[in-house]
Tab-separated table of C-alpha atoms and ligand atoms in Angstrom:
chain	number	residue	atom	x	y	z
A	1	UNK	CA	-2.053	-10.681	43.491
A	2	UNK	CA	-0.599	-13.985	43.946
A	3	UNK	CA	2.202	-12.394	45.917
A	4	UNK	CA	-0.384	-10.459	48.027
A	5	UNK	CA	-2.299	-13.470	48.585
A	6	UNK	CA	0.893	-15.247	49.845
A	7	UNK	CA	1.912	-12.423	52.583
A	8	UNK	CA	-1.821	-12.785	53.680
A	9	UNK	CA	-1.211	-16.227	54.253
A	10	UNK	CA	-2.283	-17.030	58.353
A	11	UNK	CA	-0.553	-19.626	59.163
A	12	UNK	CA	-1.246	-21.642	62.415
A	13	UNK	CA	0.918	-19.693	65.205
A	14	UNK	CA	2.410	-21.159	68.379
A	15	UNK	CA	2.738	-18.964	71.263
A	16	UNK	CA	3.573	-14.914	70.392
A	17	UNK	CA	6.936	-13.897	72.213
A	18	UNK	CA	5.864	-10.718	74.181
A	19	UNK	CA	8.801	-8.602	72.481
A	20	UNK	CA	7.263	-9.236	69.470
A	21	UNK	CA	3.237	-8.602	70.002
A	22	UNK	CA	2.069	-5.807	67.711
A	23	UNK	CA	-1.484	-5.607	67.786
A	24	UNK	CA	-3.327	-7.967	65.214
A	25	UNK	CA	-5.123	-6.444	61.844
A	26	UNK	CA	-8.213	-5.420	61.486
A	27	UNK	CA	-9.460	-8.040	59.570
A	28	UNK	CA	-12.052	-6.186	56.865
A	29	UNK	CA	-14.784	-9.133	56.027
A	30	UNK	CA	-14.680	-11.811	53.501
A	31	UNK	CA	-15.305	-9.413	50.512
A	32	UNK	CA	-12.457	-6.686	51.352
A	33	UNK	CA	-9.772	-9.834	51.724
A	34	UNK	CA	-10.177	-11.882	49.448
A	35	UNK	CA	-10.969	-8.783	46.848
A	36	UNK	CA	-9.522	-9.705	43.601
A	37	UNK	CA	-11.575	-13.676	43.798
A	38	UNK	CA	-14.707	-12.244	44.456
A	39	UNK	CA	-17.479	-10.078	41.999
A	40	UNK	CA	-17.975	-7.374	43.745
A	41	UNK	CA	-17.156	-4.685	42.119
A	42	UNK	CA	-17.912	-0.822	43.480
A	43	UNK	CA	-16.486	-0.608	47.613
A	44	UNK	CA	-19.499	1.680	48.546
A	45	UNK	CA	-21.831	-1.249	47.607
A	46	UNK	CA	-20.181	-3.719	50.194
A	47	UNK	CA	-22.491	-4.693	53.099
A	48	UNK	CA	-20.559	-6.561	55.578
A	49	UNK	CA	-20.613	-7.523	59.559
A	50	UNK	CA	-16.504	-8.667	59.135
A	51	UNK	CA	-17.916	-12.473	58.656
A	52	UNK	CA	-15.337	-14.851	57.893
A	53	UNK	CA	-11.595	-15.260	59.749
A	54	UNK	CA	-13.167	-17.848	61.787
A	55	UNK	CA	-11.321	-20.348	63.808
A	56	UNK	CA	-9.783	-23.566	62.531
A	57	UNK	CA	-8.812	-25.772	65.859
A	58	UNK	CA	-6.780	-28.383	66.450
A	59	UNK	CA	-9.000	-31.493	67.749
A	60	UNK	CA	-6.447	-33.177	69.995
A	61	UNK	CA	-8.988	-35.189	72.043
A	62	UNK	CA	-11.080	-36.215	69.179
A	63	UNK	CA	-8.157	-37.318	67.338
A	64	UNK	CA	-7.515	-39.409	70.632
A	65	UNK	CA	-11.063	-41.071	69.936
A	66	UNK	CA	-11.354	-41.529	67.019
A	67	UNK	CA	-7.465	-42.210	65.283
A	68	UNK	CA	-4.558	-40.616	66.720
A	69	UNK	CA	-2.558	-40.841	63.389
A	70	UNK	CA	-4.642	-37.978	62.008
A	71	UNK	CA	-4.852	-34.592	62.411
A	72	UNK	CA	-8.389	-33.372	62.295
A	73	UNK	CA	-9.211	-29.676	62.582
A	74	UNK	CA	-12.562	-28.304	62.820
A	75	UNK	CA	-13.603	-24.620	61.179
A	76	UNK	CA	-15.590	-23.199	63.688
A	77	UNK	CA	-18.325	-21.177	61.206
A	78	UNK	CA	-20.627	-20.829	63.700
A	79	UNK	CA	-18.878	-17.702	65.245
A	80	UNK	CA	-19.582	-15.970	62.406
A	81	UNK	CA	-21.758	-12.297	62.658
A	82	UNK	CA	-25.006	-14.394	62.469
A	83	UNK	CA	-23.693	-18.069	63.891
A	84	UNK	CA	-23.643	-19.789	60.876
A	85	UNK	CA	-21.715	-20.068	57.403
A	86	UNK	CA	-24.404	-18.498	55.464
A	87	UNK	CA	-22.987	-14.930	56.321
A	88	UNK	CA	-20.415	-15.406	54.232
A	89	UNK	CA	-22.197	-15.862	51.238
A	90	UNK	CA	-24.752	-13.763	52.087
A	91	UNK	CA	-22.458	-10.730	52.081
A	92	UNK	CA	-21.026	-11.155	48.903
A	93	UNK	CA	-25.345	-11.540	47.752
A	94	UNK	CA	-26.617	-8.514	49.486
A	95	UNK	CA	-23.666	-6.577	48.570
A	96	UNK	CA	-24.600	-7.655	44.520
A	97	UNK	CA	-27.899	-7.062	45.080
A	98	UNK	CA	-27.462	-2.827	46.075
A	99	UNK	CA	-24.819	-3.062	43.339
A	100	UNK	CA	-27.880	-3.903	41.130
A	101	UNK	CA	-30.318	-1.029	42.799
A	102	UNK	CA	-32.502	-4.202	44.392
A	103	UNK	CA	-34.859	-2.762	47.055
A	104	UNK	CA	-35.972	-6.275	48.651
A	105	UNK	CA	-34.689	-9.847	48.729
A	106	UNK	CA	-36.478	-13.203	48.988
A	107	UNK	CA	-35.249	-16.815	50.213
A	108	UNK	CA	-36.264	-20.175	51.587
A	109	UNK	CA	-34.933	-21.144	54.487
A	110	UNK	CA	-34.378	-24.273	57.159
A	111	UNK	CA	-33.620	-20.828	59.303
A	112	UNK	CA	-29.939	-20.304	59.376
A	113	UNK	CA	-30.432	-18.324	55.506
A	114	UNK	CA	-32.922	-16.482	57.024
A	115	UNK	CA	-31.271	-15.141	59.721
A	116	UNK	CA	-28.639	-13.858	57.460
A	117	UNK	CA	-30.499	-12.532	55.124
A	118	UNK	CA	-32.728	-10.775	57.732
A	119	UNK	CA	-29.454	-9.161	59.355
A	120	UNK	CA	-27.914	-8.294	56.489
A	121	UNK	CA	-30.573	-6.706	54.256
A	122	UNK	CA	-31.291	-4.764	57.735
A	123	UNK	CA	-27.781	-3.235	57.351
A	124	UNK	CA	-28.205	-2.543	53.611
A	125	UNK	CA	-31.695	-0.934	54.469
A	126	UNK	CA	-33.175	-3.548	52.219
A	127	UNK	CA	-36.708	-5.259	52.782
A	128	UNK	CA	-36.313	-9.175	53.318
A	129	UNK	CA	-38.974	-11.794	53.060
A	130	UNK	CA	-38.315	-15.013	54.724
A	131	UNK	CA	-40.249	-18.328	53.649
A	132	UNK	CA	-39.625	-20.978	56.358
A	133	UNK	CA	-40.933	-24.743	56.742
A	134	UNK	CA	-43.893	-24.350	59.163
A	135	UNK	CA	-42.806	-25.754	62.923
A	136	UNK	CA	-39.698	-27.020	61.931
A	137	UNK	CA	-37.349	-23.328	62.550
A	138	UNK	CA	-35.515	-23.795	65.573
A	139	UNK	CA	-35.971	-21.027	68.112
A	140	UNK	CA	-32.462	-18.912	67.651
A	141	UNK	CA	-32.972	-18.991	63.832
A	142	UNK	CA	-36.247	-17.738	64.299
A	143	UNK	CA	-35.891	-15.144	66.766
A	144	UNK	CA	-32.883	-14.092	64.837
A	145	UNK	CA	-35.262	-13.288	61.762
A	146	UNK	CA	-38.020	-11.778	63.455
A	147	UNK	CA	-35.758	-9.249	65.556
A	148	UNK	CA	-33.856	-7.875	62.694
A	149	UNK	CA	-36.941	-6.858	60.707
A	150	UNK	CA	-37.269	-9.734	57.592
A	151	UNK	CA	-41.297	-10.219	56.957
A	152	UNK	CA	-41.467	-13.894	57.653
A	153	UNK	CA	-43.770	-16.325	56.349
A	154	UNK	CA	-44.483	-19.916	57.683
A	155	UNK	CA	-45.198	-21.901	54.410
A	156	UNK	CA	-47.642	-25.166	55.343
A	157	UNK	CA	-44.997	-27.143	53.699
A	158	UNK	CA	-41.403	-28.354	53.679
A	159	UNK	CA	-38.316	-26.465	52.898
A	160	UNK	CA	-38.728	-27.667	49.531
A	161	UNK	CA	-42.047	-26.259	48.948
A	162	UNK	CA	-41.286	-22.944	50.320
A	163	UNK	CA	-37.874	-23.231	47.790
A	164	UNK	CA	-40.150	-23.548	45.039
A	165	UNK	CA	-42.744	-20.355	46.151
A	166	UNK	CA	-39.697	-18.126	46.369
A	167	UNK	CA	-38.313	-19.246	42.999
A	168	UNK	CA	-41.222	-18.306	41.092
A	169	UNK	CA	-41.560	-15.260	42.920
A	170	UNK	CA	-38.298	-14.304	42.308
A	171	UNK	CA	-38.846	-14.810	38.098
A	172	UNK	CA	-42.350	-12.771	38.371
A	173	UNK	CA	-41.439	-9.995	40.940
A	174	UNK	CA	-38.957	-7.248	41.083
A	175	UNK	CA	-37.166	-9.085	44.230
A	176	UNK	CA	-33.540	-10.844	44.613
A	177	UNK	CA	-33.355	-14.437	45.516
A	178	UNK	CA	-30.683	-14.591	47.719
A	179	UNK	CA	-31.273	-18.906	48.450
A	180	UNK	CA	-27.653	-20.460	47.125
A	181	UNK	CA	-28.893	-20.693	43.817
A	182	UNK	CA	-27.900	-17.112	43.525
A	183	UNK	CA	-24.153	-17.757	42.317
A	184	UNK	CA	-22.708	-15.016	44.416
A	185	UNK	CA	-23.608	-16.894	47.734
A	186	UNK	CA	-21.648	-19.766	46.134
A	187	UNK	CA	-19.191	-17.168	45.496
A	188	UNK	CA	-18.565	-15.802	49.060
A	189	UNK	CA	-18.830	-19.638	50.734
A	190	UNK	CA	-16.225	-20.573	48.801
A	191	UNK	CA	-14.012	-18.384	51.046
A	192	UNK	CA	-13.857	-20.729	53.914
A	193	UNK	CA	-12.036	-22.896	51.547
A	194	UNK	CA	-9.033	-20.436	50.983
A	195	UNK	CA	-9.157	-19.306	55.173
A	196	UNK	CA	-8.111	-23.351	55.768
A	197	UNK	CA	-5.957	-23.476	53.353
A	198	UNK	CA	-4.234	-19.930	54.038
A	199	UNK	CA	-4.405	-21.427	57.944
A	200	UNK	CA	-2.734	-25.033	57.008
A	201	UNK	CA	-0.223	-23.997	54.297
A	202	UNK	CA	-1.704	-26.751	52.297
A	203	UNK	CA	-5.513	-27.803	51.298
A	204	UNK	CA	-6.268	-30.545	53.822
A	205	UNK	CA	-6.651	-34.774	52.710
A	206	UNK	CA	-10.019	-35.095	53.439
A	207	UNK	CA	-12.873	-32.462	53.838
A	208	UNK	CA	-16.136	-33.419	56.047
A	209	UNK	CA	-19.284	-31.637	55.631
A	210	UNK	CA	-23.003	-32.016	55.898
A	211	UNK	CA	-24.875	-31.664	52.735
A	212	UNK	CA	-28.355	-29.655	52.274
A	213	UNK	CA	-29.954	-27.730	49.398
A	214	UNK	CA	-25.840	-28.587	48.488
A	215	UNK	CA	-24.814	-24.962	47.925
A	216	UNK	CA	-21.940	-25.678	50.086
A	217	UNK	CA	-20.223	-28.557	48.903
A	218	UNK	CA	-20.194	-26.799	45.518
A	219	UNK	CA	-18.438	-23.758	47.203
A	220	UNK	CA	-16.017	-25.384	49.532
A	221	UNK	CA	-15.129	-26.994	45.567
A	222	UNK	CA	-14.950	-24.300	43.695
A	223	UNK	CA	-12.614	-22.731	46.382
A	224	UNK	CA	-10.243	-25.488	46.867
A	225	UNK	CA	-9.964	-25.650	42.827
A	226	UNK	CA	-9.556	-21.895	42.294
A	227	UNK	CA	-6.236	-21.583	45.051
A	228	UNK	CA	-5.334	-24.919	42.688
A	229	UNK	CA	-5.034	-22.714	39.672
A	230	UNK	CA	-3.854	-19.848	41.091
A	231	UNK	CA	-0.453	-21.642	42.581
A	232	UNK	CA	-1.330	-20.642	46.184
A	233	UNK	CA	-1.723	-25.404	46.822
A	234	UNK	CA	-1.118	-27.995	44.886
A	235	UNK	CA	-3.397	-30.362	45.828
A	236	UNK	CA	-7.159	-31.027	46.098
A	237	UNK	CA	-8.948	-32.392	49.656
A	238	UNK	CA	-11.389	-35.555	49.096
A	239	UNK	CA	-15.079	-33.920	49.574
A	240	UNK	CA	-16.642	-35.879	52.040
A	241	UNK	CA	-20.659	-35.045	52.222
A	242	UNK	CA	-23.190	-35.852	54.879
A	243	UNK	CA	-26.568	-36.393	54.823
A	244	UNK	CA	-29.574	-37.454	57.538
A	245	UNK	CA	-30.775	-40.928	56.590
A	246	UNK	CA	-34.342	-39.542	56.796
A	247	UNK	CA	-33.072	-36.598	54.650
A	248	UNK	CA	-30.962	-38.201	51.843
A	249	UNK	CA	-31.664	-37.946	48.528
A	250	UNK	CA	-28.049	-37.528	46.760
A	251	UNK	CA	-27.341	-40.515	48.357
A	252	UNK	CA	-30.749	-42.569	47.358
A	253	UNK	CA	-30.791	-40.765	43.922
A	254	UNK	CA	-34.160	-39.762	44.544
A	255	UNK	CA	-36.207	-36.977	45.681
A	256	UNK	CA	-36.968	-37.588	49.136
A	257	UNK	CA	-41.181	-36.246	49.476
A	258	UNK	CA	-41.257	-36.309	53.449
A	259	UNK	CA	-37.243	-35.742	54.774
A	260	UNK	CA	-37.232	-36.601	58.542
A	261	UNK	CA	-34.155	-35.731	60.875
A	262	UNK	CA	-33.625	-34.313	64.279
A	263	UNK	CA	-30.531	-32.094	62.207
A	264	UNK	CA	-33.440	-29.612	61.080
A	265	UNK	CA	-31.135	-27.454	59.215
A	266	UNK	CA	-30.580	-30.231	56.511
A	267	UNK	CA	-34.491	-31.547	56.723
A	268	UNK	CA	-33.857	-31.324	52.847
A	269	UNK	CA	-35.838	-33.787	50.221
A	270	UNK	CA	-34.709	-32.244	46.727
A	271	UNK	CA	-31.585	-30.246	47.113
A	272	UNK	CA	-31.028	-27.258	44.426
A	273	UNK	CA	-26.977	-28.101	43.976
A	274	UNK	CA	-27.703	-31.471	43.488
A	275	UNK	CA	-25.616	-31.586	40.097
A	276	UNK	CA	-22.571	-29.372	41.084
A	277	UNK	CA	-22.395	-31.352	44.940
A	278	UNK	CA	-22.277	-35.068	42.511
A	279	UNK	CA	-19.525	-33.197	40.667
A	280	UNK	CA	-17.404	-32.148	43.650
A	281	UNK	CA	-17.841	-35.983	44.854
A	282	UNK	CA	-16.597	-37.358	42.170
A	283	UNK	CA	-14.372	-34.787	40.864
A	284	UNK	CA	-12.443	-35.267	43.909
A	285	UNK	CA	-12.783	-39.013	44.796
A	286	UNK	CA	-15.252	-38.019	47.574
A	287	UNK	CA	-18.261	-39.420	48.808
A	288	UNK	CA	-21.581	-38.356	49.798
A	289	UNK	CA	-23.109	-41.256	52.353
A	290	UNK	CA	-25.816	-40.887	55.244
A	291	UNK	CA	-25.469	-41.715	59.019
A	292	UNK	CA	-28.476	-42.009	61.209
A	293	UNK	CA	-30.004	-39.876	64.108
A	294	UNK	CA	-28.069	-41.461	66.535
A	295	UNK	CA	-24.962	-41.059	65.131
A	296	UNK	CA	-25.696	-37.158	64.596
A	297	UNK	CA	-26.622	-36.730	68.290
A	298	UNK	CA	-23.388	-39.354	69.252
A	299	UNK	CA	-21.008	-36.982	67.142
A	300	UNK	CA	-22.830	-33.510	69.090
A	301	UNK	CA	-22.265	-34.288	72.727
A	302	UNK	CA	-18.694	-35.954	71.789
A	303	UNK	CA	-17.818	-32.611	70.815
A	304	UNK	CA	-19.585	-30.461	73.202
A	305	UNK	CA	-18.482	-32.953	75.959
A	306	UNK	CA	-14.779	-33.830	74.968
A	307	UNK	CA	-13.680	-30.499	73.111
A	308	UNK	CA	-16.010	-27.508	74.801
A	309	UNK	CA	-17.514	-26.766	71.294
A	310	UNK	CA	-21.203	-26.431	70.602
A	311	UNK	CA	-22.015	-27.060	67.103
A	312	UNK	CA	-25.862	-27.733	66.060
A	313	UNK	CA	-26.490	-31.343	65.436
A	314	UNK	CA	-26.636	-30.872	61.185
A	315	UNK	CA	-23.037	-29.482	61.537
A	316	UNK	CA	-21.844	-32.747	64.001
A	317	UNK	CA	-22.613	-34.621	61.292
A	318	UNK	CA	-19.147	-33.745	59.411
A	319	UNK	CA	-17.784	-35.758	62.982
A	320	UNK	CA	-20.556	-38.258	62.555
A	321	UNK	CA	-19.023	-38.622	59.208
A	322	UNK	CA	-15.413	-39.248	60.016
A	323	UNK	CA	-16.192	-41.685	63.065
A	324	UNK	CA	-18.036	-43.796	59.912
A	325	UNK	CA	-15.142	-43.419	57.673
A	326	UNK	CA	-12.545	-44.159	60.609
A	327	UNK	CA	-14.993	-47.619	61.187
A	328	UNK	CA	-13.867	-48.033	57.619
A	329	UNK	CA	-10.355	-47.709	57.773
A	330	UNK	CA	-9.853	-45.257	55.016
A	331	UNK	CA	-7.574	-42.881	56.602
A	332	UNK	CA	-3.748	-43.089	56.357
A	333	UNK	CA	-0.828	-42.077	59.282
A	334	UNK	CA	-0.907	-37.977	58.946
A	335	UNK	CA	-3.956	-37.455	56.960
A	336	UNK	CA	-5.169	-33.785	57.659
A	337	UNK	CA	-9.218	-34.024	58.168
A	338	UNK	CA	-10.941	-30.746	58.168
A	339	UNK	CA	-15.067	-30.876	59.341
A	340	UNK	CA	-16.760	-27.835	58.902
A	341	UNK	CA	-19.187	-27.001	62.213
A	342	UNK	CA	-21.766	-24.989	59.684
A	343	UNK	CA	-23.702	-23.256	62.575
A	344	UNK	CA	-23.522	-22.643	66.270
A	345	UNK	CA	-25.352	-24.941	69.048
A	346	UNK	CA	-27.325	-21.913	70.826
A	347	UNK	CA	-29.310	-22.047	67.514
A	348	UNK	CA	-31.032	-25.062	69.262
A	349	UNK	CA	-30.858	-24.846	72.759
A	350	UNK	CA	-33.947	-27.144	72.884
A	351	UNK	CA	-31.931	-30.040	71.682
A	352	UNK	CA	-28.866	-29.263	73.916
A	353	UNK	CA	-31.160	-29.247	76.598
A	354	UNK	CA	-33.205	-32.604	75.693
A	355	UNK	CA	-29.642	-34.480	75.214
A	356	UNK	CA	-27.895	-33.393	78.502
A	357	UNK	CA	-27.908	-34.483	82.142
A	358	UNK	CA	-31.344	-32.010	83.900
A	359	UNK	CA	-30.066	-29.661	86.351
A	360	UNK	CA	-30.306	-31.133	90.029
A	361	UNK	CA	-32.293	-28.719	92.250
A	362	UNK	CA	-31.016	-28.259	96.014
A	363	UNK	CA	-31.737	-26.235	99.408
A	364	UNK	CA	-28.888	-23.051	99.754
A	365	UNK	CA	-27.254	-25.877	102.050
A	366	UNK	CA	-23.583	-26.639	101.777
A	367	UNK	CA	-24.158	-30.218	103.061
A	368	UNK	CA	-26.351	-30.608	100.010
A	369	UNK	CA	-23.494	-29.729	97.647
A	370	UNK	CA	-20.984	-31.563	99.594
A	371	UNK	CA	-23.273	-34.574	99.116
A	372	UNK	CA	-23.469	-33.969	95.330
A	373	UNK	CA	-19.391	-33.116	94.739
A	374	UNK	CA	-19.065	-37.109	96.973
A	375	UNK	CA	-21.634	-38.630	94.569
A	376	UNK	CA	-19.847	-36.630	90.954
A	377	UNK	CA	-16.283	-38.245	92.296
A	378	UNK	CA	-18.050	-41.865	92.937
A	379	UNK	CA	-18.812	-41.816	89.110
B	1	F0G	N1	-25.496	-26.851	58.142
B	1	F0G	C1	-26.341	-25.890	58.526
B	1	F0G	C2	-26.260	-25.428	59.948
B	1	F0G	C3	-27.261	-25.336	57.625
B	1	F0G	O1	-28.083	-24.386	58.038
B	1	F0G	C4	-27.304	-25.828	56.301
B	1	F0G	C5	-28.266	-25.313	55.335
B	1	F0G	C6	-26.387	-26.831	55.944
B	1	F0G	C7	-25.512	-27.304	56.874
B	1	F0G	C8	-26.340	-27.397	54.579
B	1	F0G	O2	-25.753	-26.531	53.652
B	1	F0G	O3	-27.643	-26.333	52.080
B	1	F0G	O4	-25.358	-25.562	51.462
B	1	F0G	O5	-25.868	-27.988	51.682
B	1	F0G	N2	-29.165	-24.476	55.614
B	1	F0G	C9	-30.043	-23.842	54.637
B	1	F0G	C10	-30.873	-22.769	55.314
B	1	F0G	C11	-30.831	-24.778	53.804
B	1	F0G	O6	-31.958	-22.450	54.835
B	1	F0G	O7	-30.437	-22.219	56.307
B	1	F0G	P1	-26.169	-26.596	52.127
């Protein structure tokens, strides 16, 4: 397998002579390539959109602002099938659950694991019910559940309230939980941690991302350490989690009762990973530390404005993260920084929108726009 694993390996390619361009692979989903690290067991029961393979790019102009000596590469997971990283383990959990004969699946969700769940139980031909934080879905996450069939229901609560509705439901009713407590979600996140280090050659230095309900910082962990023992690196990244201020409770050690942050994906008080994301801290000489509002919204238009990639604000917070850390001089000449951007920005267009410059509305007159291009080179 190892030697299988090692031919797979994608490593970052320069330019492709034209001689030598044979078309590209198919590339068959998470579950199909990384087979023999995954518990799936039957291929008729896989139900997958090809999530996964996503890009890892090169950050050349935030390197320039933020340290030059580094190289800092951001996984894109907001091109996967549903925009966000949950598709990944969401595949591996919907495929488990019609390997176990389940007819409908339950979660909680800030919206991006219901929009996953939604689509994918629609391509098993399973029934999904969706429990979401009254008002506080943002508009993509909720269309995306609505359209693809999931039975949602607006909880008059928080995310944590409508986490523990669906875990009790889930213990009385014939229905699978597919929230990241289930461990095969865990299971098919941890993916993303052998794509970056297939991509690099090498696990990274540091890894940046914002922390939730925590499912993620315990996959990310459990990835990095399986390649580890399986001789494909021989090294371990520094976990680096990140939560809202208003939304912090690894950080405060305490349950937070009423999490406020714009990042509404990560509006979390009492996270279910809490344990396993304090072990892949300190396990691997991380840190999990909070950065404000501002510094979330700060880190979104730098990288929408200076690198043409739209991440929603609870995903800038990885780059909120490593401006902090840069204030603090921790990193060293050559350090490879990887931030995960969780989900895509068109999730929330309505913060895009509230954070950018209004359109300017003109006559069909050229002298208008000749007026507007003098005034643009003024600036
Ligand atoms: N980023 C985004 C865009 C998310 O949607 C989430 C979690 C996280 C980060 C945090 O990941 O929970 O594994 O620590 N969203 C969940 C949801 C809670 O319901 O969609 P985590």
């Amino acid at each position: 397998m190892e030697q299988k694993l090692k031919a797979a390996q994608r490593k970052i390619a320069g330019p492709v002579p034209a001689a030598s361009k044979t078309a590209p692979p198919l590339w068959p989903g998470v579950i199909r390539y990384y087979w023999d690290l995954l518990p799936v067991k039957k291929q008729q029961s896989v139900v997958t959109l090809l999530e996964g393979n996503t890009p890892l790019v090169r950050c050349g102009n935030l390197e320039r602002a933020i340290n030059p000596d580094m190289q800092l590469y951001l996984k894109l997971e907001g091109l996967n099938p549903t925009c966000s990283f949950k598709d990944r383990g969401m595949t591996v959990a919907i495929s488990k659950a019609v390997e176990e004969g389940s007819r409908a699946v339950i979660c909680a969700s800030t919206g991006n694991t219901s929009a996953s769940a939604a689509a994918y139980a629609a391509r098993a031909g399973l029934q999904a019910y969706v429990l979401i934080p009254q008002g506080s879905v943002s508009l993509g996450k909720l269309s995306q559940a609505m359209i693809h069939g999931a039975r949602v229901i607006e909880v008059e609560g928080n995310f944590d309230s409508a986490l523990g509705l669906v875990k009790e439901a889930a213990r009385r009713f014939p229905i699978t939980l597919v929230n990241s407590l289930n461990p095969h979600r865990i299971e098919g996140q941890k993916t993303a941690a052998f794509e970056i280090c297939d991509s690099l050659g090498k696990a990274p230095d540091y890894h940046f991302l914002p922390v939730g309900n925590a499912g993620n910082i315990t996959a990310y962990w459990k990835g990095y350490n399986e390649y580890l023992e399986i001789g494909l690196t021989t090294s371990l990244p520094q976990m680096m989690g990140f939560q809202a201020a208003g939304a912090a409770p690894i950080v405060l050690g305490k349950i937070v009762e009423d999490p406020r942050t714009i990042a509404s994906a990560i509006r979390i008080g009492n996270p279910a990973s809490w344990k396993s994301a304090l072990a892949a801290r300190d396990e691997s000489k991380g840190a999990i530390e909070m950065v404000s509002d501002e510094e979330i919204i700060a880190a979104y238009k730098l990288l929408a404005g200076s690198e043409g990639i739209l991440a929603e604000p609870a995903s800038a917070i990885s780059v909120a993260g490593v401006i902090r850390k840069q204030k603090e001089r921790v990193f060293r000449k050559g350090d490879v920084v990887v931030c995960t951007l969780t989900g895509h920005g068109l999730k929330d267009p309505d913060t895009a929108i509230r954070h950018s410059t209004q359109p300017t509305r003109i006559a069909p007159k050229l002298e208008l726009l000749e007026a507007l291009f003098n005034e643009e080179e003024k600036k």
